């Protein structure tokens, strides 16, 4: 362990903990609840996962089961999408923006109030003029929900024969719903399928919820602790990117304070440039090594969503290709990363054929450095069978397997 002065003229000497790549990966996977068997289950298990990770990203792509369900399934034994519906109905989680639209613990609500206030203040360039132009529409949308109860964007479709420039015009009404959601007047009460139903915050948020806005210092502490608890270890910018609650200057001040209080330690990973940070309690040696279990991950999984971090810690270069033109895709439309123990070993192009009840694995690409095929195949076959059942498929249809990433 080495030490060096930090933070300019500060008299504090922060101790730098050095970790091997293997140790850094184990800390990361333990924080992500991907280091062993799936011991969590049911509503309580799913709630624990969301609380541990700090958020679970929501995404609309349904080539296989949607990302939020996929992320929870990977960490909760026997998880089914209905579990999340129950959690929402029980008001244990809510939807709002982390780095993207996400499921968040209801206990964290107050720390998102400043972001809601920023939206209300119209600090985004287009928001204030749009609100000025559509103020009457916003009030009408809000009043209609107040009188009728939860409504979806489809409930604001123009009546038959109406012109597209009336206040019922679907696109402005949909934007009004989102603006009211962003600034905290509305919450997502529930979803029908993937369709959001908006209701007044006062009718969704449990009465006992703390809504007192935090001070900048409180928010900084929350942000850093939340990010490090879920990531295990991270750089300053990775901490910022994960939630977008505090700016980089506040994050740096908070890291300084938490190091001073010995809650956070600076970490150097052997052979890697730059400084990471971790909660001091998180760098204790694991009770047991990471199990060699194959896991098929979502492209939006918390472990892989920070692509540069994934490459830095696991040596795995990954890009989701569904946003690229077909001719520019190297692997396929919706390619899923595959973890085995502490290694990212490859990726597969998957599609759930729901009509035929098949999981189509159109291609599987192992990483060039991977050679332990005999060792991984039993675990991988079991994981693919589980993933097929999760997607409502009775069989797995394998396409080409590409050893060595070719």
PDB file of C-alpha atoms in Angstrom, residues 37-273:
ATOM      1  CA  UNK A  37     -25.572 -18.332  -6.946  1.00  0.00           C
ATOM      2  CA  UNK A  38     -28.887 -16.540  -7.255  1.00  0.00           C
ATOM      3  CA  UNK A  39     -29.978 -16.708  -3.611  1.00  0.00           C
ATOM      4  CA  UNK A  40     -32.459 -13.827  -3.812  1.00  0.00           C
ATOM      5  CA  UNK A  41     -36.052 -14.457  -4.850  1.00  0.00           C
ATOM      6  CA  UNK A  42     -39.515 -12.932  -4.930  1.00  0.00           C
ATOM      7  CA  UNK A  43     -40.491  -9.329  -4.274  1.00  0.00           C
ATOM      8  CA  UNK A  44     -38.036  -8.930  -1.418  1.00  0.00           C
ATOM      9  CA  UNK A  45     -35.192 -10.275  -3.542  1.00  0.00           C
ATOM     10  CA  UNK A  46     -35.975  -7.945  -6.453  1.00  0.00           C
ATOM     11  CA  UNK A  47     -36.257  -4.988  -4.069  1.00  0.00           C
ATOM     12  CA  UNK A  48     -32.871  -5.876  -2.561  1.00  0.00           C
ATOM     13  CA  UNK A  49     -31.278  -5.981  -6.018  1.00  0.00           C
ATOM     14  CA  UNK A  50     -32.640  -2.544  -6.957  1.00  0.00           C
ATOM     15  CA  UNK A  51     -31.500  -1.169  -3.601  1.00  0.00           C
ATOM     16  CA  UNK A  52     -28.020  -2.675  -3.955  1.00  0.00           C
ATOM     17  CA  UNK A  53     -27.499  -1.504  -7.532  1.00  0.00           C
ATOM     18  CA  UNK A  54     -29.147   1.878  -6.921  1.00  0.00           C
ATOM     19  CA  UNK A  55     -31.140   1.654 -10.143  1.00  0.00           C
ATOM     20  CA  UNK A  56     -32.204  -0.783 -12.841  1.00  0.00           C
ATOM     21  CA  UNK A  57     -32.455   0.691 -16.332  1.00  0.00           C
ATOM     22  CA  UNK A  58     -35.733   0.431 -18.253  1.00  0.00           C
ATOM     23  CA  UNK A  59     -35.626  -0.134 -21.997  1.00  0.00           C
ATOM     24  CA  UNK A  60     -38.311  -0.745 -24.602  1.00  0.00           C
ATOM     25  CA  UNK A  61     -36.476  -3.194 -26.907  1.00  0.00           C
ATOM     26  CA  UNK A  62     -38.251  -6.561 -26.753  1.00  0.00           C
ATOM     27  CA  UNK A  63     -36.205  -8.832 -29.041  1.00  0.00           C
ATOM     28  CA  UNK A  64     -35.728 -10.858 -25.868  1.00  0.00           C
ATOM     29  CA  UNK A  65     -37.306 -10.044 -22.493  1.00  0.00           C
ATOM     30  CA  UNK A  66     -36.912  -6.331 -21.762  1.00  0.00           C
ATOM     31  CA  UNK A  67     -33.750  -5.075 -20.079  1.00  0.00           C
ATOM     32  CA  UNK A  68     -35.182  -4.276 -16.635  1.00  0.00           C
ATOM     33  CA  UNK A  69     -36.663  -7.749 -16.307  1.00  0.00           C
ATOM     34  CA  UNK A  70     -33.490  -9.323 -17.708  1.00  0.00           C
ATOM     35  CA  UNK A  71     -31.282  -7.503 -15.171  1.00  0.00           C
ATOM     36  CA  UNK A  72     -33.455  -8.602 -12.249  1.00  0.00           C
ATOM     37  CA  UNK A  73     -33.737 -12.168 -13.572  1.00  0.00           C
ATOM     38  CA  UNK A  74     -29.954 -12.446 -13.685  1.00  0.00           C
ATOM     39  CA  UNK A  75     -29.781 -11.813  -9.945  1.00  0.00           C
ATOM     40  CA  UNK A  76     -33.050 -13.261  -8.584  1.00  0.00           C
ATOM     41  CA  UNK A  77     -33.873 -16.933  -8.636  1.00  0.00           C
ATOM     42  CA  UNK A  78     -37.141 -17.680 -10.442  1.00  0.00           C
ATOM     43  CA  UNK A  79     -37.792 -14.023 -11.288  1.00  0.00           C
ATOM     44  CA  UNK A  80     -40.837 -13.299 -13.440  1.00  0.00           C
ATOM     45  CA  UNK A  81     -41.991  -9.894 -14.780  1.00  0.00           C
ATOM     46  CA  UNK A  82     -45.080 -10.012 -12.555  1.00  0.00           C
ATOM     47  CA  UNK A  83     -42.786  -9.506  -9.551  1.00  0.00           C
ATOM     48  CA  UNK A  84     -41.966  -5.999 -10.741  1.00  0.00           C
ATOM     49  CA  UNK A  85     -45.657  -5.188 -11.206  1.00  0.00           C
ATOM     50  CA  UNK A  86     -46.186  -6.152  -7.560  1.00  0.00           C
ATOM     51  CA  UNK A  87     -43.248  -4.022  -6.421  1.00  0.00           C
ATOM     52  CA  UNK A  88     -44.669  -1.026  -8.271  1.00  0.00           C
ATOM     53  CA  UNK A  89     -48.138  -1.623  -6.857  1.00  0.00           C
ATOM     54  CA  UNK A  90     -46.651  -1.899  -3.359  1.00  0.00           C
ATOM     55  CA  UNK A  91     -44.864   1.456  -3.940  1.00  0.00           C
ATOM     56  CA  UNK A  92     -41.460   0.051  -3.026  1.00  0.00           C
ATOM     57  CA  UNK A  93     -39.897   1.354  -6.234  1.00  0.00           C
ATOM     58  CA  UNK A  94     -40.589   4.264  -8.565  1.00  0.00           C
ATOM     59  CA  UNK A  95     -39.612   5.283 -12.075  1.00  0.00           C
ATOM     60  CA  UNK A  96     -37.447   8.316 -12.780  1.00  0.00           C
ATOM     61  CA  UNK A  97     -34.232   9.310 -14.527  1.00  0.00           C
ATOM     62  CA  UNK A  98     -30.864   8.103 -13.234  1.00  0.00           C
ATOM     63  CA  UNK A  99     -28.518   8.185 -16.235  1.00  0.00           C
ATOM     64  CA  UNK A 100     -31.537   6.887 -18.176  1.00  0.00           C
ATOM     65  CA  UNK A 101     -35.123   6.022 -17.268  1.00  0.00           C
ATOM     66  CA  UNK A 102     -34.835   3.592 -14.390  1.00  0.00           C
ATOM     67  CA  UNK A 103     -36.435   1.790 -11.477  1.00  0.00           C
ATOM     68  CA  UNK A 104     -35.300   3.342  -8.201  1.00  0.00           C
ATOM     69  CA  UNK A 105     -35.830   2.553  -4.511  1.00  0.00           C
ATOM     70  CA  UNK A 106     -38.679   4.661  -3.124  1.00  0.00           C
ATOM     71  CA  UNK A 107     -36.450   5.509  -0.166  1.00  0.00           C
ATOM     72  CA  UNK A 108     -34.222   7.484  -2.560  1.00  0.00           C
ATOM     73  CA  UNK A 109     -37.035   9.774  -3.756  1.00  0.00           C
ATOM     74  CA  UNK A 110     -35.913  12.931  -1.935  1.00  0.00           C
ATOM     75  CA  UNK A 111     -32.533  12.849  -3.653  1.00  0.00           C
ATOM     76  CA  UNK A 112     -34.224  13.250  -7.036  1.00  0.00           C
ATOM     77  CA  UNK A 113     -36.277  16.266  -5.922  1.00  0.00           C
ATOM     78  CA  UNK A 114     -33.511  18.756  -6.910  1.00  0.00           C
ATOM     79  CA  UNK A 115     -33.446  17.316 -10.415  1.00  0.00           C
ATOM     80  CA  UNK A 116     -37.228  17.651 -10.606  1.00  0.00           C
ATOM     81  CA  UNK A 117     -36.910  21.265  -9.491  1.00  0.00           C
ATOM     82  CA  UNK A 118     -34.314  21.912 -12.186  1.00  0.00           C
ATOM     83  CA  UNK A 119     -36.810  20.648 -14.754  1.00  0.00           C
ATOM     84  CA  UNK A 120     -39.507  22.864 -13.248  1.00  0.00           C
ATOM     85  CA  UNK A 121     -37.162  25.859 -13.463  1.00  0.00           C
ATOM     86  CA  UNK A 122     -36.741  25.147 -17.180  1.00  0.00           C
ATOM     87  CA  UNK A 123     -32.963  25.128 -17.270  1.00  0.00           C
ATOM     88  CA  UNK A 124     -32.894  22.955 -20.387  1.00  0.00           C
ATOM     89  CA  UNK A 125     -32.710  25.107 -23.507  1.00  0.00           C
ATOM     90  CA  UNK A 126     -35.902  23.961 -25.214  1.00  0.00           C
ATOM     91  CA  UNK A 127     -38.055  23.358 -22.149  1.00  0.00           C
ATOM     92  CA  UNK A 128     -38.923  26.903 -21.106  1.00  0.00           C
ATOM     93  CA  UNK A 129     -40.117  28.092 -24.560  1.00  0.00           C
ATOM     94  CA  UNK A 130     -42.046  24.851 -25.054  1.00  0.00           C
ATOM     95  CA  UNK A 131     -43.757  25.285 -21.695  1.00  0.00           C
ATOM     96  CA  UNK A 132     -44.538  28.930 -22.478  1.00  0.00           C
ATOM     97  CA  UNK A 133     -46.177  27.900 -25.745  1.00  0.00           C
ATOM     98  CA  UNK A 134     -48.089  24.918 -24.319  1.00  0.00           C
ATOM     99  CA  UNK A 135     -48.887  26.121 -20.801  1.00  0.00           C
ATOM    100  CA  UNK A 136     -52.631  25.747 -21.314  1.00  0.00           C
ATOM    101  CA  UNK A 137     -52.151  22.201 -22.606  1.00  0.00           C
ATOM    102  CA  UNK A 138     -50.041  21.263 -19.572  1.00  0.00           C
ATOM    103  CA  UNK A 139     -52.756  22.526 -17.225  1.00  0.00           C
ATOM    104  CA  UNK A 140     -55.467  20.671 -19.138  1.00  0.00           C
ATOM    105  CA  UNK A 141     -53.540  17.390 -19.129  1.00  0.00           C
ATOM    106  CA  UNK A 142     -52.911  17.724 -15.402  1.00  0.00           C
ATOM    107  CA  UNK A 143     -56.551  18.596 -14.676  1.00  0.00           C
ATOM    108  CA  UNK A 144     -57.828  15.683 -16.727  1.00  0.00           C
ATOM    109  CA  UNK A 145     -55.669  13.212 -14.777  1.00  0.00           C
ATOM    110  CA  UNK A 146     -56.767  14.877 -11.540  1.00  0.00           C
ATOM    111  CA  UNK A 147     -60.428  14.277 -12.414  1.00  0.00           C
ATOM    112  CA  UNK A 148     -60.211  10.941 -14.291  1.00  0.00           C
ATOM    113  CA  UNK A 149     -57.356   9.105 -12.566  1.00  0.00           C
ATOM    114  CA  UNK A 150     -54.336   7.416 -14.181  1.00  0.00           C
ATOM    115  CA  UNK A 151     -54.071   7.941 -17.944  1.00  0.00           C
ATOM    116  CA  UNK A 152     -51.693   6.836 -20.687  1.00  0.00           C
ATOM    117  CA  UNK A 153     -50.502   8.842 -23.669  1.00  0.00           C
ATOM    118  CA  UNK A 154     -52.923   6.909 -25.884  1.00  0.00           C
ATOM    119  CA  UNK A 155     -55.788   8.418 -23.878  1.00  0.00           C
ATOM    120  CA  UNK A 156     -54.885  11.767 -25.391  1.00  0.00           C
ATOM    121  CA  UNK A 157     -55.322  10.688 -29.006  1.00  0.00           C
ATOM    122  CA  UNK A 158     -57.326  13.262 -31.029  1.00  0.00           C
ATOM    123  CA  UNK A 159     -61.080  12.559 -31.222  1.00  0.00           C
ATOM    124  CA  UNK A 160     -62.463  11.475 -34.567  1.00  0.00           C
ATOM    125  CA  UNK A 161     -62.677  14.408 -36.930  1.00  0.00           C
ATOM    126  CA  UNK A 162     -60.468  16.678 -34.824  1.00  0.00           C
ATOM    127  CA  UNK A 163     -57.687  18.626 -36.521  1.00  0.00           C
ATOM    128  CA  UNK A 164     -54.102  17.880 -35.586  1.00  0.00           C
ATOM    129  CA  UNK A 165     -53.665  21.404 -34.162  1.00  0.00           C
ATOM    130  CA  UNK A 166     -56.149  21.048 -31.307  1.00  0.00           C
ATOM    131  CA  UNK A 167     -54.870  20.579 -27.740  1.00  0.00           C
ATOM    132  CA  UNK A 168     -55.702  16.900 -28.134  1.00  0.00           C
ATOM    133  CA  UNK A 169     -52.934  16.555 -30.702  1.00  0.00           C
ATOM    134  CA  UNK A 170     -51.158  13.428 -29.430  1.00  0.00           C
ATOM    135  CA  UNK A 171     -47.546  14.566 -29.738  1.00  0.00           C
ATOM    136  CA  UNK A 172     -47.823  17.781 -27.662  1.00  0.00           C
ATOM    137  CA  UNK A 173     -49.974  15.930 -25.105  1.00  0.00           C
ATOM    138  CA  UNK A 174     -47.384  13.187 -24.817  1.00  0.00           C
ATOM    139  CA  UNK A 175     -44.654  15.778 -24.313  1.00  0.00           C
ATOM    140  CA  UNK A 176     -46.818  17.480 -21.680  1.00  0.00           C
ATOM    141  CA  UNK A 177     -47.106  14.182 -19.809  1.00  0.00           C
ATOM    142  CA  UNK A 178     -43.343  13.766 -19.874  1.00  0.00           C
ATOM    143  CA  UNK A 179     -42.707  17.355 -18.758  1.00  0.00           C
ATOM    144  CA  UNK A 180     -45.094  16.885 -15.820  1.00  0.00           C
ATOM    145  CA  UNK A 181     -43.312  13.621 -15.031  1.00  0.00           C
ATOM    146  CA  UNK A 182     -39.830  15.152 -15.240  1.00  0.00           C
ATOM    147  CA  UNK A 183     -40.747  18.006 -12.903  1.00  0.00           C
ATOM    148  CA  UNK A 184     -42.416  15.715 -10.375  1.00  0.00           C
ATOM    149  CA  UNK A 185     -46.095  16.618 -10.761  1.00  0.00           C
ATOM    150  CA  UNK A 186     -46.852  13.165 -12.162  1.00  0.00           C
ATOM    151  CA  UNK A 187     -45.453   9.711 -11.427  1.00  0.00           C
ATOM    152  CA  UNK A 188     -45.789   6.400 -13.214  1.00  0.00           C
ATOM    153  CA  UNK A 189     -48.575   4.669 -11.326  1.00  0.00           C
ATOM    154  CA  UNK A 190     -48.234   1.375 -13.196  1.00  0.00           C
ATOM    155  CA  UNK A 191     -47.691  -0.056 -16.653  1.00  0.00           C
ATOM    156  CA  UNK A 192     -50.100  -1.962 -18.856  1.00  0.00           C
ATOM    157  CA  UNK A 193     -47.667  -4.074 -20.829  1.00  0.00           C
ATOM    158  CA  UNK A 194     -45.082  -1.410 -21.562  1.00  0.00           C
ATOM    159  CA  UNK A 195     -47.589   1.470 -21.653  1.00  0.00           C
ATOM    160  CA  UNK A 196     -47.021   3.985 -18.858  1.00  0.00           C
ATOM    161  CA  UNK A 197     -49.997   5.199 -16.839  1.00  0.00           C
ATOM    162  CA  UNK A 198     -49.426   8.598 -15.264  1.00  0.00           C
ATOM    163  CA  UNK A 199     -51.089   9.792 -12.063  1.00  0.00           C
ATOM    164  CA  UNK A 200     -50.696  12.672  -9.634  1.00  0.00           C
ATOM    165  CA  UNK A 201     -47.605  12.320  -7.487  1.00  0.00           C
ATOM    166  CA  UNK A 202     -49.706  12.907  -4.365  1.00  0.00           C
ATOM    167  CA  UNK A 203     -51.745   9.796  -5.221  1.00  0.00           C
ATOM    168  CA  UNK A 204     -48.736   7.570  -6.011  1.00  0.00           C
ATOM    169  CA  UNK A 205     -46.040   8.549  -3.528  1.00  0.00           C
ATOM    170  CA  UNK A 206     -46.537   6.922  -0.094  1.00  0.00           C
ATOM    171  CA  UNK A 207     -47.540   9.505   2.492  1.00  0.00           C
ATOM    172  CA  UNK A 208     -44.571   8.705   4.727  1.00  0.00           C
ATOM    173  CA  UNK A 209     -41.990   9.356   1.980  1.00  0.00           C
ATOM    174  CA  UNK A 210     -39.389  11.961   2.844  1.00  0.00           C
ATOM    175  CA  UNK A 211     -39.585  14.690   0.190  1.00  0.00           C
ATOM    176  CA  UNK A 212     -37.298  17.245   1.852  1.00  0.00           C
ATOM    177  CA  UNK A 213     -34.740  18.419  -0.729  1.00  0.00           C
ATOM    178  CA  UNK A 214     -31.170  17.555   0.295  1.00  0.00           C
ATOM    179  CA  UNK A 215     -28.429  20.122   0.571  1.00  0.00           C
ATOM    180  CA  UNK A 216     -25.695  19.959  -2.085  1.00  0.00           C
ATOM    181  CA  UNK A 217     -23.419  18.208   0.418  1.00  0.00           C
ATOM    182  CA  UNK A 218     -26.117  15.657   1.327  1.00  0.00           C
ATOM    183  CA  UNK A 219     -26.773  15.037  -2.362  1.00  0.00           C
ATOM    184  CA  UNK A 220     -23.068  14.599  -3.064  1.00  0.00           C
ATOM    185  CA  UNK A 221     -22.721  12.036  -0.281  1.00  0.00           C
ATOM    186  CA  UNK A 222     -25.774  10.168  -1.495  1.00  0.00           C
ATOM    187  CA  UNK A 223     -24.536  10.181  -5.100  1.00  0.00           C
ATOM    188  CA  UNK A 224     -21.047   8.906  -4.286  1.00  0.00           C
ATOM    189  CA  UNK A 225     -22.226   6.256  -1.833  1.00  0.00           C
ATOM    190  CA  UNK A 226     -24.942   5.026  -4.180  1.00  0.00           C
ATOM    191  CA  UNK A 227     -22.566   4.764  -7.126  1.00  0.00           C
ATOM    192  CA  UNK A 228     -19.788   3.015  -5.201  1.00  0.00           C
ATOM    193  CA  UNK A 229     -22.164   0.622  -3.471  1.00  0.00           C
ATOM    194  CA  UNK A 230     -23.457  -0.608  -6.821  1.00  0.00           C
ATOM    195  CA  UNK A 231     -20.242  -0.428  -8.845  1.00  0.00           C
ATOM    196  CA  UNK A 232     -17.778  -1.636  -6.216  1.00  0.00           C
ATOM    197  CA  UNK A 233     -15.121   0.740  -7.485  1.00  0.00           C
ATOM    198  CA  UNK A 234     -15.162   3.559 -10.008  1.00  0.00           C
ATOM    199  CA  UNK A 235     -13.464   6.716 -11.229  1.00  0.00           C
ATOM    200  CA  UNK A 236     -14.787  10.201 -10.539  1.00  0.00           C
ATOM    201  CA  UNK A 237     -16.384  10.465 -13.972  1.00  0.00           C
ATOM    202  CA  UNK A 238     -17.967   7.018 -13.743  1.00  0.00           C
ATOM    203  CA  UNK A 239     -19.537   8.026 -10.439  1.00  0.00           C
ATOM    204  CA  UNK A 240     -20.953  11.168 -12.055  1.00  0.00           C
ATOM    205  CA  UNK A 241     -22.214   9.408 -15.176  1.00  0.00           C
ATOM    206  CA  UNK A 242     -24.164   6.787 -13.287  1.00  0.00           C
ATOM    207  CA  UNK A 243     -26.739   9.167 -11.768  1.00  0.00           C
ATOM    208  CA  UNK A 244     -26.219  12.765 -13.012  1.00  0.00           C
ATOM    209  CA  UNK A 245     -27.314  14.158  -9.654  1.00  0.00           C
ATOM    210  CA  UNK A 246     -24.197  16.098  -8.628  1.00  0.00           C
ATOM    211  CA  UNK A 247     -21.648  17.816 -10.834  1.00  0.00           C
ATOM    212  CA  UNK A 248     -18.039  16.702 -11.013  1.00  0.00           C
ATOM    213  CA  UNK A 249     -16.823  19.434  -8.653  1.00  0.00           C
ATOM    214  CA  UNK A 250     -19.254  18.316  -5.940  1.00  0.00           C
ATOM    215  CA  UNK A 251     -18.279  14.677  -6.456  1.00  0.00           C
ATOM    216  CA  UNK A 252     -14.607  15.568  -6.007  1.00  0.00           C
ATOM    217  CA  UNK A 253     -15.381  17.504  -2.817  1.00  0.00           C
ATOM    218  CA  UNK A 254     -17.434  14.595  -1.514  1.00  0.00           C
ATOM    219  CA  UNK A 255     -14.721  12.055  -2.273  1.00  0.00           C
ATOM    220  CA  UNK A 256     -12.269  14.266  -0.420  1.00  0.00           C
ATOM    221  CA  UNK A 257     -14.550  14.419   2.645  1.00  0.00           C
ATOM    222  CA  UNK A 258     -15.333  10.698   2.635  1.00  0.00           C
ATOM    223  CA  UNK A 259     -11.642   9.856   2.387  1.00  0.00           C
ATOM    224  CA  UNK A 260     -10.982  12.210   5.279  1.00  0.00           C
ATOM    225  CA  UNK A 261     -13.613  10.284   7.248  1.00  0.00           C
ATOM    226  CA  UNK A 262     -12.059   6.943   6.162  1.00  0.00           C
ATOM    227  CA  UNK A 263     -15.321   5.826   4.520  1.00  0.00           C
ATOM    228  CA  UNK A 264     -13.850   5.867   1.003  1.00  0.00           C
ATOM    229  CA  UNK A 265     -10.401   4.779  -0.154  1.00  0.00           C
ATOM    230  CA  UNK A 266      -8.478   5.557  -3.327  1.00  0.00           C
ATOM    231  CA  UNK A 267      -7.634   2.470  -5.375  1.00  0.00           C
ATOM    232  CA  UNK A 268      -4.968   1.756  -7.953  1.00  0.00           C
ATOM    233  CA  UNK A 269      -5.478  -1.296 -10.168  1.00  0.00           C
ATOM    234  CA  UNK A 270      -2.231  -2.997 -11.120  1.00  0.00           C
ATOM    235  CA  UNK A 271      -1.226  -2.226 -14.684  1.00  0.00           C
ATOM    236  CA  UNK A 272      -4.028   0.318 -15.191  1.00  0.00           C
ATOM    237  CA  UNK A 273      -3.685   4.106 -15.186  1.00  0.00           C
TER     238      UNK A 273
END
